[in-house]
Short mmCIF file of C-alpha atoms in Angstrom, two decimals:
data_model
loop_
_atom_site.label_atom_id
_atom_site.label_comp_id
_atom_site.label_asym_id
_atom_site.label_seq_id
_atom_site.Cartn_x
_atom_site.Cartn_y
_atom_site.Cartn_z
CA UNK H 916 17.27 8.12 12.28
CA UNK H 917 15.54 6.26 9.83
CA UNK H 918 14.79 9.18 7.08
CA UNK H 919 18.68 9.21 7.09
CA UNK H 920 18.88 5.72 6.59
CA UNK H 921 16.43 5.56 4.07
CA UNK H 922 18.41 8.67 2.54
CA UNK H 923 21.24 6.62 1.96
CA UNK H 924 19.66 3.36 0.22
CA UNK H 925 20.67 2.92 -3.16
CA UNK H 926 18.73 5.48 -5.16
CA UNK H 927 17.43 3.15 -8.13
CA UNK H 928 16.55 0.11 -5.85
CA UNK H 929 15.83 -1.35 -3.23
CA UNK H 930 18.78 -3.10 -1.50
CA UNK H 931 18.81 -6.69 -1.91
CA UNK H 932 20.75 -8.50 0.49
CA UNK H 933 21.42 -13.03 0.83
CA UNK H 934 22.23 -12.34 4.61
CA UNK H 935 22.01 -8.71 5.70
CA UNK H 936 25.18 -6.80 4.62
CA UNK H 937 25.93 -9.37 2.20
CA UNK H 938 25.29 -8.76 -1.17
CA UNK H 939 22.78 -10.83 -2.86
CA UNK H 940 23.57 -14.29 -4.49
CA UNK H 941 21.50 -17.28 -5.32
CA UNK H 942 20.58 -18.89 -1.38
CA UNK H 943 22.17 -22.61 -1.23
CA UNK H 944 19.55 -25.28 -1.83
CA UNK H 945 19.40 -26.45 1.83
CA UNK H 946 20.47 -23.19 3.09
CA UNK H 947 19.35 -22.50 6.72
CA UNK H 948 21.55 -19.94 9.05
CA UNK H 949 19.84 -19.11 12.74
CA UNK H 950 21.68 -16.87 15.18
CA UNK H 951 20.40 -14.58 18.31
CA UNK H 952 18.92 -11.32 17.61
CA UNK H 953 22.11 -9.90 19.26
CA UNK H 954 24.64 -11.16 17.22
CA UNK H 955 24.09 -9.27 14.17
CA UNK H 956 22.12 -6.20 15.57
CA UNK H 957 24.77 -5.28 17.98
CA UNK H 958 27.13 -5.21 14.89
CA UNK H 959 25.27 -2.86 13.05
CA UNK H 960 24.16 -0.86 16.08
CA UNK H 961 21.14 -2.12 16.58
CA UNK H 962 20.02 -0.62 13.05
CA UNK H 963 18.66 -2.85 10.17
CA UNK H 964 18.17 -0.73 7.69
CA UNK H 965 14.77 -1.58 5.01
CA UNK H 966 16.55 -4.58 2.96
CA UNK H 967 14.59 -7.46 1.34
CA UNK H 968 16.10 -11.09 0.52
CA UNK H 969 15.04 -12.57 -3.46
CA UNK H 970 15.02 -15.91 -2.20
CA UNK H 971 15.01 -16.19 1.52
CA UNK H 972 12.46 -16.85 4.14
CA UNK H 973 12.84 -15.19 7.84
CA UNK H 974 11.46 -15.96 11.16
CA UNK H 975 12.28 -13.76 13.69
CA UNK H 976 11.41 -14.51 17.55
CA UNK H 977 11.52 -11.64 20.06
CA UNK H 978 11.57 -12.89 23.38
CA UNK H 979 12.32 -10.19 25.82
CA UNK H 980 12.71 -6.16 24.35
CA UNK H 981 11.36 -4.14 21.31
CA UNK H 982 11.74 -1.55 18.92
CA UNK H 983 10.50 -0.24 15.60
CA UNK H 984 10.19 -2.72 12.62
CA UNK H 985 9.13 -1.99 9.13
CA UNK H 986 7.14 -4.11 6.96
CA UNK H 987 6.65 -2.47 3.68
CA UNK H 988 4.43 0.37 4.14
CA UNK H 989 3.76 -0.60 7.53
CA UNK H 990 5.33 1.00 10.58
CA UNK H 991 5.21 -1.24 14.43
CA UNK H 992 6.20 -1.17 17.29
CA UNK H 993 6.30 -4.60 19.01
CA UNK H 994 7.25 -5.67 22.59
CA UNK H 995 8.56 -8.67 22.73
CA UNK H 996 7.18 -11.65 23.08
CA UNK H 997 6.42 -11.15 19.49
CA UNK H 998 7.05 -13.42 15.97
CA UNK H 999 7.54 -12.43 13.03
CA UNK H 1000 7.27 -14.13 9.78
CA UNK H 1001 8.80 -12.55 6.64
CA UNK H 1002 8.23 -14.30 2.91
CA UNK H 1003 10.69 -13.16 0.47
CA UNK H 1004 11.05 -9.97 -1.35
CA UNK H 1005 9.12 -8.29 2.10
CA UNK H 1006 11.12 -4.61 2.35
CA UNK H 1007 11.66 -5.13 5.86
CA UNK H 1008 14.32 -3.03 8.63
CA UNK H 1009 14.65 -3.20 12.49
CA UNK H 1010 15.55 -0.75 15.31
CA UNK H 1011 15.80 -2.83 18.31
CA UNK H 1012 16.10 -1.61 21.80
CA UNK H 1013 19.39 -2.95 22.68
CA UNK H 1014 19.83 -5.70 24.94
CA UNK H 1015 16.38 -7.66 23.13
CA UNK H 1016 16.46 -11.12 22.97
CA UNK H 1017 15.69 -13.80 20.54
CA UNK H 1018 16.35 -15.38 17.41
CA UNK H 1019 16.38 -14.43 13.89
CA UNK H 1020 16.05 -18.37 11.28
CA UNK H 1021 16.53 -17.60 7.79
CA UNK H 1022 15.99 -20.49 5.03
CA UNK H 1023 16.51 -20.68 1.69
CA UNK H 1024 12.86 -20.89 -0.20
CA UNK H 1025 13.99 -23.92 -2.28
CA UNK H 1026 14.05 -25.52 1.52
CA UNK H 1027 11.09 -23.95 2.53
CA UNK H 1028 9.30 -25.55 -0.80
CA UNK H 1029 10.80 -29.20 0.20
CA UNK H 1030 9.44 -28.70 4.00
CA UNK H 1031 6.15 -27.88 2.54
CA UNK H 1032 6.28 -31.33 0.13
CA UNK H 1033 6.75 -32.85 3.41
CA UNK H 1034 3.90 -31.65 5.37
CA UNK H 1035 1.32 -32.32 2.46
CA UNK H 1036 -0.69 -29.09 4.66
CA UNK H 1037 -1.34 -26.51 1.71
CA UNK H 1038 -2.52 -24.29 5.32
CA UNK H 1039 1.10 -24.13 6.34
CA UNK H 1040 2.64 -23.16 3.08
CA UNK H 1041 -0.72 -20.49 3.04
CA UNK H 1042 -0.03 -19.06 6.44
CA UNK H 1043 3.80 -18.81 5.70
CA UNK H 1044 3.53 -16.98 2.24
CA UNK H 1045 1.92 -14.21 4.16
CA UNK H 1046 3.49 -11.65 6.27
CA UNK H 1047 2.86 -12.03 9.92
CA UNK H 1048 3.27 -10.08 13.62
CA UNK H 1049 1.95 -12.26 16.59
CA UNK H 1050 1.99 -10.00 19.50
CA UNK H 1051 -0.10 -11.87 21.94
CA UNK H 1052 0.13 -15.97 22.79
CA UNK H 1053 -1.09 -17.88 25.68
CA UNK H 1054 1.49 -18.54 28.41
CA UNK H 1055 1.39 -22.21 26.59
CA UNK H 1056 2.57 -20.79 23.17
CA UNK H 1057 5.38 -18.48 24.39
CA UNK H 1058 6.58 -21.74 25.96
CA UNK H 1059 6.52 -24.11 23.15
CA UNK H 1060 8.01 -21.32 21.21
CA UNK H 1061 11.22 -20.54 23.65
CA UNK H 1062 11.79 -24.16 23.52
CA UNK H 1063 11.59 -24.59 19.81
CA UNK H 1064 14.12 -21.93 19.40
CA UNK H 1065 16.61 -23.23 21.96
CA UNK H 1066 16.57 -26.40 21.11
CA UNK H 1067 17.04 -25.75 17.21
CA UNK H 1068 19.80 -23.91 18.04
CA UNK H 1069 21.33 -26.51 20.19
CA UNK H 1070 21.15 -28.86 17.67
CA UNK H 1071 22.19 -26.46 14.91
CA UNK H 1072 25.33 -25.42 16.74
CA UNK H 1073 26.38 -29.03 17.81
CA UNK H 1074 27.68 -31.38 14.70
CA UNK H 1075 25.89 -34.79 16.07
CA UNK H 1076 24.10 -37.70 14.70
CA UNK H 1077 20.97 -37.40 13.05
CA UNK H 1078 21.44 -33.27 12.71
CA UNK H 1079 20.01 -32.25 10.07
CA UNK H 1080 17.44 -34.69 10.26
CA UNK H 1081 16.54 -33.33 13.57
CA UNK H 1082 16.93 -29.47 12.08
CA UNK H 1083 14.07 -30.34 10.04
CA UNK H 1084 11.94 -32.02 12.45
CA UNK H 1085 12.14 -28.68 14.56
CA UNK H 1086 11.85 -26.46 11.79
CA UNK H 1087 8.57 -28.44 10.82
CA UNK H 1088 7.19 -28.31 13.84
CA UNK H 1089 7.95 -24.71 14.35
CA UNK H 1090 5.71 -23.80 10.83
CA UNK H 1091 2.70 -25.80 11.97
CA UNK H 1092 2.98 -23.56 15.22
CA UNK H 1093 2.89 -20.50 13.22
CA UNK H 1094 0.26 -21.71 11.44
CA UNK H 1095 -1.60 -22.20 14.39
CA UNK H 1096 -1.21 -19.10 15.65
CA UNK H 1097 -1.98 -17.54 12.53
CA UNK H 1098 -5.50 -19.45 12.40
CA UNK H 1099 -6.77 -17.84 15.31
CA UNK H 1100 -6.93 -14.84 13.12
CA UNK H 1101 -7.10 -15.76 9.62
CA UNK H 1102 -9.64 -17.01 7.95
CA UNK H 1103 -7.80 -17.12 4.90
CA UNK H 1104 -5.56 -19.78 6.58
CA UNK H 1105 -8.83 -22.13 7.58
CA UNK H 1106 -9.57 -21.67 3.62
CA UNK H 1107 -7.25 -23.97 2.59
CA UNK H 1108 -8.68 -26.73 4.11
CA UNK H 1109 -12.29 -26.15 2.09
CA UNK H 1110 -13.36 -26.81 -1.42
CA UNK H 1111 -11.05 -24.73 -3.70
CA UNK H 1112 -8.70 -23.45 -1.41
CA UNK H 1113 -5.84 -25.15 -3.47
CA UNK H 1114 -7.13 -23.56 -6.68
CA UNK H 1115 -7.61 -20.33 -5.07
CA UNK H 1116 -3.72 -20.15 -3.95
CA UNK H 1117 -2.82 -20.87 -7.72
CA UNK H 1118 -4.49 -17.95 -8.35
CA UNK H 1119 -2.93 -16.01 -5.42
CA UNK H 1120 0.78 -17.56 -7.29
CA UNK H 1121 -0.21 -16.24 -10.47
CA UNK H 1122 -0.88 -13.01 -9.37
CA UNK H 1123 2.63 -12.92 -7.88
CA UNK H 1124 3.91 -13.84 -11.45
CA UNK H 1125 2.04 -11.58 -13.55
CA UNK H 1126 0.58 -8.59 -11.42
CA UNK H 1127 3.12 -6.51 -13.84
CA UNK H 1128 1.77 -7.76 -16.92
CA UNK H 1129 -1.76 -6.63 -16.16
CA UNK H 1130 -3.13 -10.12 -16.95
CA UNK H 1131 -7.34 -10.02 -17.46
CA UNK H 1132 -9.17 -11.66 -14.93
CA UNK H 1133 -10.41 -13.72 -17.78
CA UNK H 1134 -6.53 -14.56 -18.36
CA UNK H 1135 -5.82 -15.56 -15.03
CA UNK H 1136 -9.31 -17.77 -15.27
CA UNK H 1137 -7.92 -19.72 -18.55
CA UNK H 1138 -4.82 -19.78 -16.79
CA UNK H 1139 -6.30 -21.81 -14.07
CA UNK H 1140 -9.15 -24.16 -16.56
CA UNK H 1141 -11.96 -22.03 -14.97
CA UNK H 1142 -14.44 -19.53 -15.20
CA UNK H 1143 -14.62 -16.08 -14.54
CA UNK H 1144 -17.68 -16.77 -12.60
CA UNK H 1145 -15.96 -19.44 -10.89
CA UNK H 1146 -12.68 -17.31 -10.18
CA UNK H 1147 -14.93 -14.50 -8.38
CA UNK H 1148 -16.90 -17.16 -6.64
CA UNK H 1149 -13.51 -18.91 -4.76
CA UNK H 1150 -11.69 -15.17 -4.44
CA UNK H 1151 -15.03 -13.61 -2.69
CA UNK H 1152 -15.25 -16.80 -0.36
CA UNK H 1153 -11.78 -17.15 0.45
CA UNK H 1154 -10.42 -13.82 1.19
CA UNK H 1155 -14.07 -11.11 0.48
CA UNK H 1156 -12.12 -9.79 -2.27
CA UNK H 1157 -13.07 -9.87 -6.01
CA UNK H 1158 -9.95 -10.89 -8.28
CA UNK H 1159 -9.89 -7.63 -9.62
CA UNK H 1160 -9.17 -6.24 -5.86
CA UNK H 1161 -6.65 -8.87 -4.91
CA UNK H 1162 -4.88 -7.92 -8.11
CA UNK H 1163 -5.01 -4.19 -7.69
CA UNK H 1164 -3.73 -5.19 -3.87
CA UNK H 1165 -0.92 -6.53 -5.27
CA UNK H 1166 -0.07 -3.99 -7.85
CA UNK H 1167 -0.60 -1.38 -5.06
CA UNK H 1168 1.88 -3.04 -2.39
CA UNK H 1169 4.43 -2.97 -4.91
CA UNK H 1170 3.81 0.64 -5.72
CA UNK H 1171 3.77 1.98 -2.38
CA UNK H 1172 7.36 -0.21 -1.75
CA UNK H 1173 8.77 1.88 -4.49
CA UNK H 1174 7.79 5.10 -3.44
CA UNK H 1175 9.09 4.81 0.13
CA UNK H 1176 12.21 2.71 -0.33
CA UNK H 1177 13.89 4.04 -3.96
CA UNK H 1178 14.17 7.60 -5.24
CA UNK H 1179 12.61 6.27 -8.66
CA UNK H 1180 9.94 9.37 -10.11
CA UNK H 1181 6.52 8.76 -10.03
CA UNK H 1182 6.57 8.01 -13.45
CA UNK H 1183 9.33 5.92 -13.55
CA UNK H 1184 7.73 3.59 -10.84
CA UNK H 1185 4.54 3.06 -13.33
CA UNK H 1186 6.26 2.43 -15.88
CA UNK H 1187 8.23 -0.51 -14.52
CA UNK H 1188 4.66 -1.74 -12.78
CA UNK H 1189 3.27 -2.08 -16.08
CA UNK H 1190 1.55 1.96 -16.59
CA UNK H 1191 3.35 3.56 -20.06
CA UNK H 1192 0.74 6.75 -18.96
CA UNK H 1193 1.83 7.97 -15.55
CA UNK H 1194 -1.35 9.92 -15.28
CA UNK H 1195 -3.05 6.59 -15.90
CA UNK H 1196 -0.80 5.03 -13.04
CA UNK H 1197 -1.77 8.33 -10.82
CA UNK H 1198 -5.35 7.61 -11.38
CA UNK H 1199 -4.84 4.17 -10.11
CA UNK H 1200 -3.27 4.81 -7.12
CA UNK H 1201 -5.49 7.48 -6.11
CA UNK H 1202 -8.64 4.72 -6.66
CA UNK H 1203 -6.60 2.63 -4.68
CA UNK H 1204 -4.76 4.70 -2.16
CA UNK H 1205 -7.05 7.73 -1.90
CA UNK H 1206 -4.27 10.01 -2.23
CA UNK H 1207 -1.71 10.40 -5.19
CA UNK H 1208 1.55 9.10 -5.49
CA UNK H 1209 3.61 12.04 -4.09
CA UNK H 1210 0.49 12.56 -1.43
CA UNK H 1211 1.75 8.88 -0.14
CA UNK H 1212 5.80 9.29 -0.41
CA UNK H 1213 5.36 13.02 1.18
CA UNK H 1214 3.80 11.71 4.15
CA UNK H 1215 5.26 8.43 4.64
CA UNK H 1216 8.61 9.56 4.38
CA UNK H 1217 8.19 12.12 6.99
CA UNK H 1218 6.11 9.63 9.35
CA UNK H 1219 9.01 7.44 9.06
CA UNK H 1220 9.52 5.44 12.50
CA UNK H 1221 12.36 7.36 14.69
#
């Protein structure tokens, strides 16, 4: 089912998509939408094809069911209860088991930028810039999380006094519980609480910017007012990565998202990541892969979840 679907994306990119099935367009400021998992799966079949959003954030909550779920190169499948956080520009597509329950909260990133202002926690906008699959809680965290969900959606769907106030007190409390869930695993969230962990996420933001550009480590070091020393020093305690790796990381994801989700050639994918050789970009992927380009789409493509 899903080689078809994949079969039919646009052949030059990836599809981009405000809502999904709505063409892309610059998210509203304040822009939040949440609605069941059922309401738009059982519209499209239960079939959400690989899609990413440019400037929306989405939290999906699984209750009761599964299916298959992509997350870039990754391929799960989750029974629920399971959560699901998804930064923007994340290729992501679902193939629920119909009848699953839940919620899917999308929000604009320009919101999600003011909610982090007002938590002042640089570990909650950490732990939400990553992507995330929680597949096992405490009987005390399913709770809290079935109740956060109803009750934003009570007092999204009502027009009352005090709503959107009360949107954003939910909404708030919902990221510092993903954030705690998240720091039972992550070290990388508990980072930003110690020396440097602010400095180190400018780094990890500059490396969003300018992973095409093949920035120096010594550029992203003057970038920041440090060292190279220095850079090494935070990257190795924070995440046991050298810059160099972390960068490559980056460069790789975005790679391997289009080989599996465009019909670009091989050399045409280098080329816009930066690589005017393609056998220069096929020697980097192989370092970082260990397997070439068409190695990686060859087999991916035809272990594509069913």
């Amino acid at each position: 089912m899903y080689e078809e679907q994949l079969a039919e994306l646009d052949k030059s990119s990836i599809p981009l998509y405000s809502l999904y099935g709505q063409i892309d367009s610059a998210a509203e400021l304040q822009f939040l939408h949440l609605e069941t998992l059922e309401s738009r799966n059982r519209f499209y079949d239960w079939n959400i094809r690989p899609h990413r959003h440019h400037d929306l954030h989405q939290i999906v909550w699984v209750e009761d069911g599964g299916g298959n779920v992509i997350l870039d190169d990754k391929r799960l499948e989750p029974a629920g209860p399971v959560l699901i956080n998804i930064p923007p520009s994340t290729v992501h597509g679902f193939q629920w088991r119909p009848g699953a329950q839940g919620f899917v909260l999308t929000i604009s990133e320009s919101f999600m930028t003011d909610l982090f202002g007002q938590t002042a926690d640089p570990a909650i906008e950490m732990s939400l810039g990553q992507v995330l699959v929680v597949t096992q809680y405490g009987a005390q965290s399913v709770a809290k999380l079935t109740m956060l969900f109803a009750s934003l959606m009570d007092e999204y769907t009502h027009e009352r006094l005090g709503r959107a106030t009360t949107v954003s007190g939910y909404v708030l409390v919902l990221l510092a519980e993903i954030t705690r869930l998240r720091q039972l695993s992550q070290r990388e969230v508990l980072a930003a609480h110690m020396y440097g962990g602010e400095l180190y996420h400018g780094f990890k933001e500059l490396v969003e910017a300018h992973f095409r550009d093949h920035w120096s480590v010594a550029a992203y070091a003057r970038a920041l007012r440090v060292t190279d020393r220095s850079l090494r020093r935070l990257s190795l305690k924070f995440s046991d990565q050298t810059p160099v790796q972390i960068i490559h990381r980056r460069l790789l994801l975005e790679a391997k998202r289009n080989l599996l989700y465009t019909e670009k050639s091989i050399a045409a994918v280098g080329y816009i990541l930066g690589f005017d050789d393609p056998a220069y970009f096929t020697r980097f992927f192989i370092r970082n892969a260990g397997e070439t380009p068409l190695q990686f789409r060859r087999g991916r493509m035809g272990a594509t979840v069913r």
